[in-house]
Coordinates of C-alpha atoms in Angstrom, one line a residue:
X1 CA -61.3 -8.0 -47.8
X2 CA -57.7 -6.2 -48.1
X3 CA -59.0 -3.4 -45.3
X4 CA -60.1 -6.4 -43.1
X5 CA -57.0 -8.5 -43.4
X6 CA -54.8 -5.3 -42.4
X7 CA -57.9 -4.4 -39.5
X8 CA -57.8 -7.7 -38.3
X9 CA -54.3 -9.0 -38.7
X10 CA -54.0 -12.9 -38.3
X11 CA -53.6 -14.4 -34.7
X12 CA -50.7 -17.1 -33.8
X13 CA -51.8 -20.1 -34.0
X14 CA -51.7 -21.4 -30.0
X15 CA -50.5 -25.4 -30.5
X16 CA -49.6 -28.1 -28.0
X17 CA -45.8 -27.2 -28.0
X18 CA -46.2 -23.4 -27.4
X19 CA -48.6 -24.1 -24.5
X20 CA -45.4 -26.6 -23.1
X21 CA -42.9 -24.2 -23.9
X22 CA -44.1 -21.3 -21.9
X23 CA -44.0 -22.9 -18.5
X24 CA -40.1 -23.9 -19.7
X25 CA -39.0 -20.6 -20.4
X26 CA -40.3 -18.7 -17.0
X27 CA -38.3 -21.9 -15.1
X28 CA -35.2 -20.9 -17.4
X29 CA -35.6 -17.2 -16.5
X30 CA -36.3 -17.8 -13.0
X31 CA -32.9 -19.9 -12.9
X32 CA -31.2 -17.0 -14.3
X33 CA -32.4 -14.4 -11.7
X34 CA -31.7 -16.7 -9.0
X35 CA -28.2 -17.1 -10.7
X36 CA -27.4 -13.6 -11.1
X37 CA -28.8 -13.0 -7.4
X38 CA -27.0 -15.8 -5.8
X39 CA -23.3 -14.6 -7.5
X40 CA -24.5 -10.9 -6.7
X41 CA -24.8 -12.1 -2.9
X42 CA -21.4 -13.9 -3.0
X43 CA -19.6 -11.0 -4.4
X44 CA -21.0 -8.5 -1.7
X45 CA -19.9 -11.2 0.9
X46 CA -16.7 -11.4 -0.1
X47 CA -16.5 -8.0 -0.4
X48 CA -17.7 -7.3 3.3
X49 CA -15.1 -9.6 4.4
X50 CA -12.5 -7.1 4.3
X51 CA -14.8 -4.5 5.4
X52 CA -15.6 -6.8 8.7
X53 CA -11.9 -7.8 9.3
X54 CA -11.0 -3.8 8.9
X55 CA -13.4 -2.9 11.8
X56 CA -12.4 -6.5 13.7
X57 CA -8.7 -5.4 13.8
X58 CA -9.1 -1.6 14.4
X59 CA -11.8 -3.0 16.8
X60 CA -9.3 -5.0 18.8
X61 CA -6.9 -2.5 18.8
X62 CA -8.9 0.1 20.5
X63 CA -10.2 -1.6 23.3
X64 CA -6.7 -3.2 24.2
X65 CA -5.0 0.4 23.9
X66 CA -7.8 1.7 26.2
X67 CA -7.1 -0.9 28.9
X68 CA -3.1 -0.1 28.0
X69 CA -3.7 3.8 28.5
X70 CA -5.7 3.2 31.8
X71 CA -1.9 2.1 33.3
X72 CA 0.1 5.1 31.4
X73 CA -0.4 8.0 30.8
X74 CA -1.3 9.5 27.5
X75 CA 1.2 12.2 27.9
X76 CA 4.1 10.0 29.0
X77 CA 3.0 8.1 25.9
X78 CA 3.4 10.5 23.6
X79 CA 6.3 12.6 25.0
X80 CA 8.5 10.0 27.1
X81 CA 12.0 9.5 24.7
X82 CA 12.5 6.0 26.4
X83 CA 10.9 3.0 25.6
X84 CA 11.6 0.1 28.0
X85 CA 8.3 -1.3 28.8
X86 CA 10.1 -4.5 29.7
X87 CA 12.7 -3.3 32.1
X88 CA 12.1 -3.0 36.2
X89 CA 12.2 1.1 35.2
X90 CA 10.0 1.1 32.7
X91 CA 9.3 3.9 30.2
X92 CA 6.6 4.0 27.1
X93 CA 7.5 6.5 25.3
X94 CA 6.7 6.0 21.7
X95 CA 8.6 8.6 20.2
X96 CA 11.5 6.6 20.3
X97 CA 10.0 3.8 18.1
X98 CA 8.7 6.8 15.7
X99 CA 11.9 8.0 15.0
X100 CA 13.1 4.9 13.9
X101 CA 10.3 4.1 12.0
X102 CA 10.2 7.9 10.4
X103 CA 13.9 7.9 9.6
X104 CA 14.4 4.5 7.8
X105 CA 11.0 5.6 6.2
X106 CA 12.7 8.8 5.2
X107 CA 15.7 7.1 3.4
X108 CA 13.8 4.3 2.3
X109 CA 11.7 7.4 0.1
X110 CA 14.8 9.1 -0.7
X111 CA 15.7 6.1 -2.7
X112 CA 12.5 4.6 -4.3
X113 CA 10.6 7.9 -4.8
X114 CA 13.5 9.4 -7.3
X115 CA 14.3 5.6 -9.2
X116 CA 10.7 4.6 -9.1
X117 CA 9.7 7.6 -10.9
X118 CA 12.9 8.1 -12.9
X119 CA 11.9 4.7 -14.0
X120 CA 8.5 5.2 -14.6
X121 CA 9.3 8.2 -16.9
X122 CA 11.6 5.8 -19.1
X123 CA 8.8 2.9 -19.5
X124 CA 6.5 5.3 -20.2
X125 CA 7.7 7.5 -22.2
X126 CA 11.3 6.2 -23.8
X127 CA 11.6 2.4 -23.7
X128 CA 11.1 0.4 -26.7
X129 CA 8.3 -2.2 -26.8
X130 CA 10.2 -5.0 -25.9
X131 CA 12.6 -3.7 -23.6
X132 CA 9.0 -2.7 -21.8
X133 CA 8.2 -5.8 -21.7
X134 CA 11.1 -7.7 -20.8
X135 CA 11.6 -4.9 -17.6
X136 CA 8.2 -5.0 -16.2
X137 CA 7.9 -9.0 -15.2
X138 CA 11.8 -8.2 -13.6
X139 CA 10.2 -5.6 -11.7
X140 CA 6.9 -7.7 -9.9
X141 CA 9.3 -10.5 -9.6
X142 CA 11.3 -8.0 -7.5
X143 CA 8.5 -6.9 -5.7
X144 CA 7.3 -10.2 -5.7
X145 CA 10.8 -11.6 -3.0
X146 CA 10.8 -12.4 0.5
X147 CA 11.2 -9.7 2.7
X148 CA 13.5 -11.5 4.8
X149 CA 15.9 -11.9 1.8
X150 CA 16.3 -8.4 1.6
X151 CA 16.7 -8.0 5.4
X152 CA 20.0 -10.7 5.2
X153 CA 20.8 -8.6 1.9
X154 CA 20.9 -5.3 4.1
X155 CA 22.8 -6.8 6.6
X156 CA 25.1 -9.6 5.0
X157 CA 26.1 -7.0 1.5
X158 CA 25.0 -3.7 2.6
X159 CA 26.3 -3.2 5.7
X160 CA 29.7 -4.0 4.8
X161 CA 29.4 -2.0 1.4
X162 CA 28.8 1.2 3.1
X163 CA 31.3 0.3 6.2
X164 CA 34.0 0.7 3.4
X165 CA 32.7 4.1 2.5
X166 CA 31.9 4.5 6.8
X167 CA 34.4 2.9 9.0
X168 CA 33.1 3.7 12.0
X169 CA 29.5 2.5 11.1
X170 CA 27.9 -0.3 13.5
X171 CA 26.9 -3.8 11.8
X172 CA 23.2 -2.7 12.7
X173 CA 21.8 0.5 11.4
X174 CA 18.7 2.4 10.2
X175 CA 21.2 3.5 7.1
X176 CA 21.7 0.0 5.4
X177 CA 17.9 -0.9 6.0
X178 CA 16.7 2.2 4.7
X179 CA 18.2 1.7 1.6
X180 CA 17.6 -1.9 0.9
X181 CA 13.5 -0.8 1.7
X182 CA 14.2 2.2 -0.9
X183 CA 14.9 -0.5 -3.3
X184 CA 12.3 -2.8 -2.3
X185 CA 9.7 0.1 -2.7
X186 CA 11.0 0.9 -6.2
X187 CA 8.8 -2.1 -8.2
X188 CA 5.9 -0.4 -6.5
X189 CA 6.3 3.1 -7.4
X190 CA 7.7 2.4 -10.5
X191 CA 4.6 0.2 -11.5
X192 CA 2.0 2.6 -10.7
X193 CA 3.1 5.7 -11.5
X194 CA 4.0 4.1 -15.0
X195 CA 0.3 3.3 -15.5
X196 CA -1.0 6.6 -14.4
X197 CA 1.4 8.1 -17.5
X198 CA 0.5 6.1 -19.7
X199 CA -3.2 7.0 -18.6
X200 CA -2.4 10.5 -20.1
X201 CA -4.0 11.2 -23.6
X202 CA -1.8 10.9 -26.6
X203 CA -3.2 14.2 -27.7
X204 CA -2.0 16.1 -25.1
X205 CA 2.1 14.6 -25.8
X206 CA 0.9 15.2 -29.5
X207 CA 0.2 18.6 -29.1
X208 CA 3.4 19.4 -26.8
X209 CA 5.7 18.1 -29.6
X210 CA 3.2 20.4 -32.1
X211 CA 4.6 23.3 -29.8
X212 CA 8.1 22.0 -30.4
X213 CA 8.8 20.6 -27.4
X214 CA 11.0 17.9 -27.1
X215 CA 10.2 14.0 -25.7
X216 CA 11.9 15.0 -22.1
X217 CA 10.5 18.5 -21.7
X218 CA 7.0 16.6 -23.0
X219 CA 7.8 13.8 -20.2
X220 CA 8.9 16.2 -17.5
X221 CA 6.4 19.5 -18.1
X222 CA 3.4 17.5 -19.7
X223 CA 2.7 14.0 -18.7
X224 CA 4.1 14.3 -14.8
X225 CA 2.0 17.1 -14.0
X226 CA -1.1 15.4 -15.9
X227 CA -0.4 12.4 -14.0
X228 CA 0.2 13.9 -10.8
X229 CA -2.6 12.2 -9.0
X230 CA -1.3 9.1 -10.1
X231 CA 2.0 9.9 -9.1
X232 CA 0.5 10.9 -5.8
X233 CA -1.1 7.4 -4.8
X234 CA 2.2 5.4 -5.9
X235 CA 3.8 7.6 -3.3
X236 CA 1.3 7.3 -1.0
X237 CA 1.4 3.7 -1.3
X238 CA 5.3 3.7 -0.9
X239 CA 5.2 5.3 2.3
X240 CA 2.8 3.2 3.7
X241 CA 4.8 0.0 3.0
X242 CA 7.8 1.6 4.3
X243 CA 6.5 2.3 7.3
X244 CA 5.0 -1.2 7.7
X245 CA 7.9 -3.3 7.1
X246 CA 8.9 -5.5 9.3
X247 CA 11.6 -8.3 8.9
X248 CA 14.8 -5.5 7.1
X249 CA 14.4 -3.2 10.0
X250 CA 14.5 -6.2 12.6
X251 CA 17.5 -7.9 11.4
X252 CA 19.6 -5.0 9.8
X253 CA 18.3 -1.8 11.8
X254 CA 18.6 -3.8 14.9
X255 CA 15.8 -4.5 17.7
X256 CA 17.1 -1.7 20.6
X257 CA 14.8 1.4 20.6
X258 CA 16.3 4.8 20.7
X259 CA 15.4 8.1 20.1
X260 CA 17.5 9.4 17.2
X261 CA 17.2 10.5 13.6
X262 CA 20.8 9.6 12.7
X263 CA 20.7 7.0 9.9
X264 CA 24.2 5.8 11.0
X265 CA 22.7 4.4 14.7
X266 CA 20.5 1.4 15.3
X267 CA 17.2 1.9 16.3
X268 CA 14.1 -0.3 17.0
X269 CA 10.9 -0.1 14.4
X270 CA 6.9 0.1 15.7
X271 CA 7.0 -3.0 13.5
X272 CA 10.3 -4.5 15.0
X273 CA 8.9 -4.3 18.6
X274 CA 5.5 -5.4 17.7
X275 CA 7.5 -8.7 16.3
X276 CA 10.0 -9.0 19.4
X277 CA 6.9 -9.0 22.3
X278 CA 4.9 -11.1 20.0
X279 CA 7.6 -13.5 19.6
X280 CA 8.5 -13.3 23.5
X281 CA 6.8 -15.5 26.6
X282 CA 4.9 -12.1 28.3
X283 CA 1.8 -13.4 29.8
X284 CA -1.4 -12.2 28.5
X285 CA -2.9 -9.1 30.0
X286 CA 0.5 -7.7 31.3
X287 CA 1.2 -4.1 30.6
X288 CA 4.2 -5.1 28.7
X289 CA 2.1 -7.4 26.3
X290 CA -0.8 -4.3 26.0
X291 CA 2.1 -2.1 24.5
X292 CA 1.7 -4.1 21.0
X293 CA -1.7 -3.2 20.7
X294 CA -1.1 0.5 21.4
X295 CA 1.9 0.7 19.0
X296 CA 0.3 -1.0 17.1
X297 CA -2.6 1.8 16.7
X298 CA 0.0 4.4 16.7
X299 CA 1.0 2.7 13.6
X300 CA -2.7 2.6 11.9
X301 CA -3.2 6.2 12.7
X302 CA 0.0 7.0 10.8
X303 CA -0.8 4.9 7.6
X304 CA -4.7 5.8 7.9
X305 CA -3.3 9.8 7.9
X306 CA -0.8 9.2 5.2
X307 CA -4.0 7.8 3.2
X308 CA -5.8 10.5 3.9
X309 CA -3.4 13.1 2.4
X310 CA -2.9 10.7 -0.9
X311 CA -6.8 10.5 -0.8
X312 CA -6.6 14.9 -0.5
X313 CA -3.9 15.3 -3.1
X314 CA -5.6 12.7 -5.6
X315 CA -9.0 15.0 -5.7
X316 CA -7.1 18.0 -5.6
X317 CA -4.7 17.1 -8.5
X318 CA -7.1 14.9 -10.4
X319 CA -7.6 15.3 -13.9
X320 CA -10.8 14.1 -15.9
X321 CA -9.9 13.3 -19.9

């Protein structure tokens, strides 16, 4: 009887309520699935938003530069040093918005790249706990103000700072907005390149004091370089915000475009002549109201190339731990 017991093990007993609880059970995990589907769904939509108003803008921007560049010349576009698509003579040469937007770009990094990384160095590596965490909310709530604020800043504190140290400097110039972008960049910079230390193993810092390093040769010669990729982006990232500012340039750097790399001059942004046209009464379809669209491609090509050298120098200088 033992061997058939074992053989023949007992069945469950099928009652009433089991025979009423199956049906409820494949409704509950039918709910589920259409659950999970249903978010899944939502989250690619939302996620295809951004990829929709991506091509939508660079869409835009391409056919409106065409219809621009069947009026001028690419050449003239790209080698003209006047830009005066408004004037009776006019000129569309683009250069001369590039070098203002290159140059205040280029003191703008002068200033965030060193402090921002200085800084990040310090949080990571040096700072107590709780300074840590008393600096880091300062620092998004500095990253976090009006960017007209700092363009009155630049021009209303700035300005007259450095015309102290500069007598013969105008009240508009690429100098003061430069600077004032440097330290609006710095939260940025500062922030991420942070992180991507403090990404870095502890072994690695563990085994450079081992050698008998010290905590600033470990900083400098250890955790930069591993972090380098990091450090990369946060640049990367810094540059393209500089170069796509809008409001400092316009009210400190001045709105007159001219072709010069001297700090100490006003000069007109990409940025700042997109916002003058756009704020102006040009009638729609008039050459001088197609020049936003093709500045404002020049200025996606720049940031979409600057990408693609952060995207380069990340899988070049990327390390796996």
């Amino acid at each position: 009887m033992s061997s058939i017991s074992l053989k023949y093990p007992p069945q469950p007993v099928v009652t009433a309520a089991t025979t009423v609880q199956r049906p409820v059970k494949v409704a509950a995990n039918l709910r589920r699935r259409l659950t999970e589907r249903s978010i899944e769904t939502l989250l690619l939509l939302a996620a295809l938003v951004s990829v929709f108003t991506t091509l939508a803008i660079v869409a835009i921007l391409v056919w409106e530069s065409i219809v621009f560049f069947r009026t001028v010349p690419l050449l003239d576009f790209l080698t003209d040093t006047q830009w005066t698509p408004l004037f009776d003579d006019a000129h569309f040469g683009i250069i001369a918005l590039l070098s203002g937007t290159l140059t205040t770009t280029l003191v703008a990094l002068l200033v965030a790249i060193p402090f921002g990384t200085v800084l990040a160095i310090y949080l990571s590596e040096f700072a107590p706990f709780r300074v840590r965490e008393l600096a880091k909310p300062f620092l998004e709530m500095l990253g976090g103000v009006p960017t007209i604020v700092y363009g009155y800043f630049a021009l209303l504190f700035v300005t007259p700072l450095l015309q102290k140290i500069h007598p013969g400097l105008p009240g508009f110039n690429m100098l003061a907005a430069g600077l004032v972008m440097g330290i609006m960049i710095v939260p940025y910079v500062s922030s991420l390149s942070e992180d991507a230390m403090r990404a870095v193993p502890m072994n690695m810092r563990e085994a450079s004091y081992a050698m008998g390093a010290t905590r600033l040769q470990t900083a400098l010669f250890v955790v930069t370089p591993a972090a380098l990729s990091g450090l990369a982006s946060s640049y990367i990232l810094g540059i393209s915000r500089a170069v796509g500012e809008t409001m400092v340039v316009a009210i400190a750097a001045g709105m007159q475009p001219n072709f010069t790399f001297n700090p100490a001059e006003p000069a007109a942004t990409i940025t700042a002549y997109i916002v003058q046209v756009a704020l102006g009464d040009l009638p729609h379809g008039s050459i001088g109201y197609q020049t936003i669209f093709a500045a404002g491609l020049t200025l996606l090509l720049i940031t979409l190339l600057f990408n693609i050298i952060g995207h380069l120098l990340r899988r070049r200088f990327r390390e796996a731990y």
